[in-house]
Amino acid sequence: MVALYVYERMPTDRGTDRRSYLKALAAGSVVTLAGCTNTGDGGGDGGDGGDGGDGGDGGDDSTPTDEPAPQIVAGTAPGFPPFEIKQDGELTGFDVELFEAIVEESEYEFGGWKEFEFDALIPSLRDDKIDAIAAAMTITDKRDNAIDFSDPYYSADQSVIVREGGDFSPSSLDDLSGHPIGAQKGTTGESVIQEQLIQENKLEESNYNAYDNYTLAVQDLENGNIDAIVLDQPVGATFADQRAVVVSFVYETGERYGFGVREGDSDRQQAINQGLQAVRDNGTYEELRNEWFGSN
Ligand code: ARG
């Protein structure tokens, strides 16, 4: 069976049987959407696997129903470890596993993942390309005007990372003056640079480099094209584990991440909030947290 086969090839089998099942189910949903939808545009282009159809039930057809379960198709922006990453071509990460576990607790069927650049997520949600955002997205007033958020599921500050072994080790934002620096487009890291540095005339606009994702920014930092990156602290710490970069200092912002839903979609918002509470109560949240943040 396709879904289980896909799962068995996945490299990180560290979870429980229940989560194994969830992963298989999720993989099955994606396969089904890309290959077998009978309505909508699910013609199988891989990255954008269809909007319509009932998406199948992941292989267990013991409970026939006339009405397909309502779906949640989720959008994310990988390249943000450990929240959303591509590992041997498979999408995974804390947000990915957490969100699938949350939907599994609800009456919704998980309709698979679609990937976007971070700054395209809110427009894509509003355009009905996805039903939810799971992308370490900070709840901000501005975003809250455009979409609705679940209850917060993670807290983070910003951090500034620099080259490992280099002689630039800033300890405050002001120390970034005169240096080429970077952030991901549309993120709160970018807002820190714009509001605390550029608008305060502490950094030339031309010294700010906006990247589609932080993986590209880290490459440029390692190569010496920029001197520092502003990004969420847990992600800075993860890059510091994996790449030739170090966290130079933490800039406290007290951000809280939420899952995004369309404005007014109180059904999905409520389902996600209840699912989040359920995975907190049954230990899955803590298990995933230990799995993905063990040493940070
Ligand atoms: N928390 C930050 C924000 O909301 C960064 C999120 C970036 N997420 C991602 N999947 N690339 O702006």
Coordinates of C-alpha atoms and ligand atoms in Angstrom, one line a residue:
M1 CA 0.0 0.0 0.0
V2 CA 1.4 3.3 -1.1
A3 CA 1.0 5.3 2.1
L4 CA 2.8 2.8 4.3
Y5 CA 5.5 2.3 1.7
V6 CA 6.1 6.1 1.7
Y7 CA 6.3 6.1 5.4
E8 CA 8.7 3.2 5.6
R9 CA 11.2 5.1 3.5
M10 CA 11.1 8.1 5.9
P11 CA 14.4 8.4 7.7
T12 CA 13.3 9.7 11.1
D13 CA 11.3 6.9 12.7
R14 CA 11.6 8.0 16.3
G15 CA 7.9 8.3 17.2
T16 CA 5.2 6.1 18.6
D17 CA 3.0 3.7 16.6
R18 CA 0.3 6.3 16.6
R19 CA 2.5 9.0 15.1
S20 CA 3.8 6.5 12.6
Y21 CA 0.3 6.0 11.5
L22 CA -0.3 9.7 11.3
K23 CA 2.7 10.1 9.1
A24 CA 1.6 7.3 6.8
L25 CA -1.8 8.8 6.7
A26 CA -0.5 12.2 5.8
A27 CA 1.8 10.9 3.2
G28 CA -1.1 8.9 1.8
S29 CA -3.3 12.0 1.7
V30 CA -0.7 13.9 -0.4
V31 CA -0.3 11.0 -2.8
T32 CA -4.1 10.7 -3.1
L33 CA -4.5 14.4 -3.7
A34 CA -1.8 14.5 -6.4
G35 CA -3.0 11.4 -8.2
C36 CA -6.6 10.5 -7.7
T37 CA -8.8 13.5 -7.2
N38 CA -11.9 13.5 -9.2
T39 CA -12.7 17.1 -9.1
G40 CA -10.6 20.3 -8.8
D41 CA -7.2 20.7 -10.4
G42 CA -5.4 17.8 -8.7
G43 CA -3.5 16.9 -11.8
G44 CA -0.4 15.9 -9.9
D45 CA 2.2 18.6 -10.3
G46 CA 3.7 17.7 -7.0
G47 CA 4.2 21.0 -5.2
D48 CA 0.7 22.2 -5.7
G49 CA -1.4 19.1 -5.3
G50 CA -4.9 20.1 -6.0
D51 CA -7.7 21.9 -4.2
G52 CA -10.7 19.8 -4.8
G53 CA -11.9 16.2 -4.2
D54 CA -12.3 14.3 -1.0
G55 CA -8.6 13.4 -0.8
G56 CA -9.3 9.8 0.1
D57 CA -9.1 8.4 3.6
G58 CA -5.5 7.1 3.7
G59 CA -6.4 3.6 3.0
D60 CA -8.9 2.5 5.6
D61 CA -12.3 2.2 3.9
S62 CA -14.0 0.3 6.7
T63 CA -16.3 3.3 7.4
P64 CA -18.1 4.3 4.3
T65 CA -19.7 7.8 4.5
D66 CA -21.8 9.7 2.0
E67 CA -20.2 13.0 2.8
P68 CA -16.5 13.5 2.7
A69 CA -15.0 14.8 5.8
P70 CA -14.2 18.5 5.6
Q71 CA -10.5 19.1 4.9
I72 CA -7.6 21.1 6.1
V73 CA -5.0 21.7 3.4
A74 CA -2.0 23.3 5.2
G75 CA 0.7 25.6 3.8
T76 CA 4.2 26.1 5.1
A77 CA 7.6 27.6 4.1
P78 CA 10.4 25.1 4.6
G79 CA 14.0 26.0 5.2
F80 CA 13.3 27.0 8.8
P81 CA 14.8 24.3 11.0
P82 CA 13.6 22.7 13.2
F83 CA 10.1 23.9 12.5
E84 CA 9.8 23.1 8.8
I85 CA 12.5 21.4 6.8
K86 CA 12.9 19.1 3.7
Q87 CA 14.8 16.0 4.7
D88 CA 15.7 13.7 1.8
G89 CA 12.9 15.3 -0.1
E90 CA 10.3 14.8 2.6
L91 CA 8.7 17.7 4.4
T92 CA 9.0 17.4 8.2
G93 CA 9.8 19.3 11.3
F94 CA 8.2 20.3 14.6
D95 CA 5.3 22.3 13.0
V96 CA 4.7 19.6 10.4
E97 CA 4.4 16.8 12.9
L98 CA 2.5 18.9 15.4
F99 CA 0.0 20.2 13.0
E100 CA -0.8 16.8 11.5
A101 CA -1.3 15.4 15.1
I102 CA -3.6 18.3 15.8
V103 CA -5.7 17.7 12.8
E104 CA -5.9 14.1 13.6
E105 CA -7.6 15.0 16.9
S106 CA -10.3 17.0 15.0
E107 CA -13.2 16.0 12.8
Y108 CA -11.3 17.4 9.8
E109 CA -9.3 15.3 7.4
F110 CA -5.8 16.3 6.7
G111 CA -5.6 17.3 3.0
G112 CA -1.8 17.5 2.6
W113 CA 0.9 20.2 2.5
K114 CA 1.6 22.9 0.0
E115 CA 4.9 24.8 0.1
F116 CA 5.3 28.5 -0.4
E117 CA 7.8 31.3 0.3
F118 CA 7.0 32.7 3.7
D119 CA 5.6 36.0 2.4
A120 CA 3.2 34.2 0.0
L121 CA 1.5 32.3 2.8
I122 CA -1.1 34.9 3.9
P123 CA -2.1 35.8 0.4
S124 CA -2.4 32.0 -0.4
L125 CA -4.6 31.5 2.6
R126 CA -6.8 34.4 1.7
D127 CA -7.0 33.1 -1.9
D128 CA -8.2 29.7 -0.7
K129 CA -5.1 27.9 -2.0
I130 CA -4.7 26.5 1.6
D131 CA -6.9 26.3 4.6
A132 CA -4.3 26.9 7.3
I133 CA -0.7 28.1 7.8
A134 CA 1.8 26.2 10.0
A135 CA 5.0 28.1 9.5
A136 CA 6.3 29.3 12.9
M137 CA 4.3 32.4 12.1
T138 CA 4.4 35.0 14.8
I139 CA 1.0 36.4 15.8
T140 CA 1.2 40.2 15.1
D141 CA -1.5 42.8 15.0
K142 CA -0.9 43.5 11.3
R143 CA -1.3 39.8 10.4
D144 CA -4.2 39.4 12.8
N145 CA -6.0 42.0 10.6
A146 CA -5.7 39.9 7.5
I147 CA -6.2 36.4 8.9
D148 CA -7.2 34.7 12.2
F149 CA -4.8 32.8 14.5
S150 CA -5.1 29.8 16.7
D151 CA -4.0 29.9 20.3
P152 CA -0.2 30.3 20.6
Y153 CA 1.8 27.1 20.4
Y154 CA 5.4 28.3 20.8
S155 CA 7.3 31.3 22.1
A156 CA 10.5 32.8 20.6
D157 CA 12.8 35.8 20.6
Q158 CA 15.0 37.0 17.7
S159 CA 18.7 36.3 17.5
V160 CA 21.6 37.5 15.5
I161 CA 24.0 34.9 14.0
V162 CA 27.4 35.5 12.5
R163 CA 30.2 33.4 10.9
E164 CA 31.8 30.9 13.2
G165 CA 35.4 31.9 13.9
G166 CA 35.1 35.3 12.4
D167 CA 36.1 38.5 14.1
F168 CA 32.6 40.2 14.0
S169 CA 30.7 39.4 17.2
P170 CA 28.1 42.0 17.7
S171 CA 26.3 42.1 21.1
S172 CA 23.5 44.6 20.3
L173 CA 21.6 45.7 17.2
D174 CA 23.5 49.0 17.1
D175 CA 26.7 47.0 16.5
L176 CA 25.2 45.9 13.1
S177 CA 25.6 49.5 11.8
G178 CA 27.7 49.6 8.6
H179 CA 27.5 45.9 8.0
P180 CA 25.7 44.0 5.3
I181 CA 23.1 41.9 7.0
G182 CA 20.1 39.7 6.0
A183 CA 16.7 38.3 6.9
Q184 CA 13.9 36.4 5.2
K185 CA 11.4 38.5 3.4
G186 CA 8.2 39.3 5.3
T187 CA 9.4 38.0 8.6
T188 CA 9.6 39.6 12.0
G189 CA 13.4 39.4 11.7
E190 CA 13.0 41.7 8.7
S191 CA 10.8 44.0 10.8
V192 CA 13.4 44.3 13.5
I193 CA 16.0 45.4 10.8
Q194 CA 13.5 47.9 9.3
E195 CA 12.1 49.3 12.4
Q196 CA 15.1 49.3 14.8
L197 CA 17.9 50.0 12.3
I198 CA 16.9 51.4 8.9
Q199 CA 14.1 53.7 10.2
E200 CA 16.4 54.8 13.0
N201 CA 19.1 55.7 10.5
K202 CA 21.4 53.2 12.0
L203 CA 21.7 51.1 8.9
E204 CA 21.8 52.0 5.2
E205 CA 18.9 50.5 3.3
S206 CA 21.5 49.1 0.8
N207 CA 23.1 47.1 3.6
Y208 CA 19.9 45.1 4.1
N209 CA 19.6 41.9 2.0
A210 CA 16.1 40.3 1.8
Y211 CA 16.1 36.6 1.1
D212 CA 13.4 34.2 0.0
N213 CA 14.4 31.9 2.8
Y214 CA 16.9 31.7 5.6
T215 CA 18.8 28.8 4.1
L216 CA 20.0 31.1 1.3
A217 CA 20.8 33.8 3.8
V218 CA 23.0 31.3 5.8
Q219 CA 24.9 30.4 2.6
D220 CA 25.6 34.0 2.0
L221 CA 26.8 34.4 5.6
E222 CA 29.1 31.5 5.3
N223 CA 30.4 32.8 2.0
G224 CA 31.1 36.2 3.5
N225 CA 28.6 38.1 1.4
I226 CA 26.8 39.3 4.5
D227 CA 28.1 39.6 8.1
A228 CA 25.0 38.8 10.2
I229 CA 21.4 37.5 10.0
V230 CA 18.4 38.4 12.2
L231 CA 16.2 35.4 12.7
D232 CA 14.1 33.6 15.3
Q233 CA 16.3 32.3 18.1
P234 CA 15.4 28.6 18.0
V235 CA 16.2 28.6 14.3
G236 CA 19.5 30.5 14.8
A237 CA 20.4 27.9 17.4
T238 CA 19.6 25.1 15.0
F239 CA 21.7 26.6 12.2
A240 CA 24.5 27.1 14.7
D241 CA 24.4 23.3 15.4
Q242 CA 24.4 22.4 11.7
R243 CA 26.4 25.1 9.9
A244 CA 29.5 27.2 10.3
V245 CA 27.7 30.0 12.1
V246 CA 27.2 31.0 15.8
V247 CA 24.5 32.9 17.7
S248 CA 26.1 36.3 18.6
F249 CA 23.3 37.6 20.8
V250 CA 19.6 37.3 21.5
Y251 CA 17.2 40.2 21.0
E252 CA 14.2 39.7 23.1
T253 CA 10.9 40.1 21.3
G254 CA 8.6 37.7 23.2
E255 CA 6.9 36.5 20.0
R256 CA 4.3 33.8 20.0
Y257 CA 3.6 31.5 17.1
G258 CA 0.1 30.7 16.0
F259 CA -1.5 28.6 13.2
G260 CA -3.2 30.8 10.7
V261 CA -6.8 30.3 9.3
R262 CA -8.9 32.4 7.0
E263 CA -10.5 35.4 8.7
G264 CA -13.9 34.3 10.0
D265 CA -13.2 30.5 9.7
S266 CA -14.1 29.9 13.3
D267 CA -14.8 26.2 12.6
R268 CA -11.2 25.4 11.7
Q269 CA -9.9 27.9 14.3
Q270 CA -11.8 26.1 17.0
A271 CA -10.9 22.6 15.7
I272 CA -7.2 23.6 15.7
N273 CA -7.4 25.1 19.2
Q274 CA -9.2 21.9 20.6
G275 CA -6.7 19.7 18.8
L276 CA -3.8 21.7 20.3
Q277 CA -5.2 21.3 23.7
A278 CA -5.7 17.6 23.1
V279 CA -2.1 17.0 22.0
R280 CA -0.9 19.0 25.0
D281 CA -3.0 16.9 27.3
N282 CA -2.0 13.5 25.8
G283 CA 1.7 14.1 25.8
T284 CA 2.2 14.3 22.0
Y285 CA 3.2 18.0 22.2
E286 CA 5.9 17.3 24.7
E287 CA 7.1 14.3 22.8
L288 CA 7.5 16.4 19.6
R289 CA 9.1 19.2 21.5
N290 CA 11.7 16.8 22.9
E291 CA 12.2 15.2 19.5
W292 CA 12.9 18.5 17.7
F293 CA 14.4 20.7 20.4
G294 CA 16.2 18.1 22.5
S295 CA 19.4 20.0 22.9
N296 CA 18.3 23.6 22.4
Ligands
ARG1 N1 8.4 33.9 13.3 C1 8.8 34.7 12.2 C2 7.7 35.4 11.6 O1 6.6 35.1 11.8 C3 9.6 33.9 11.1 C4 8.8 32.8 10.5 C5 9.4 32.2 9.3 N2 8.8 31.0 9.0 C6 9.2 30.1 8.0 N3 8.6 29.0 7.9 N4 10.1 30.5 7.2 O2 7.8 36.4 10.8

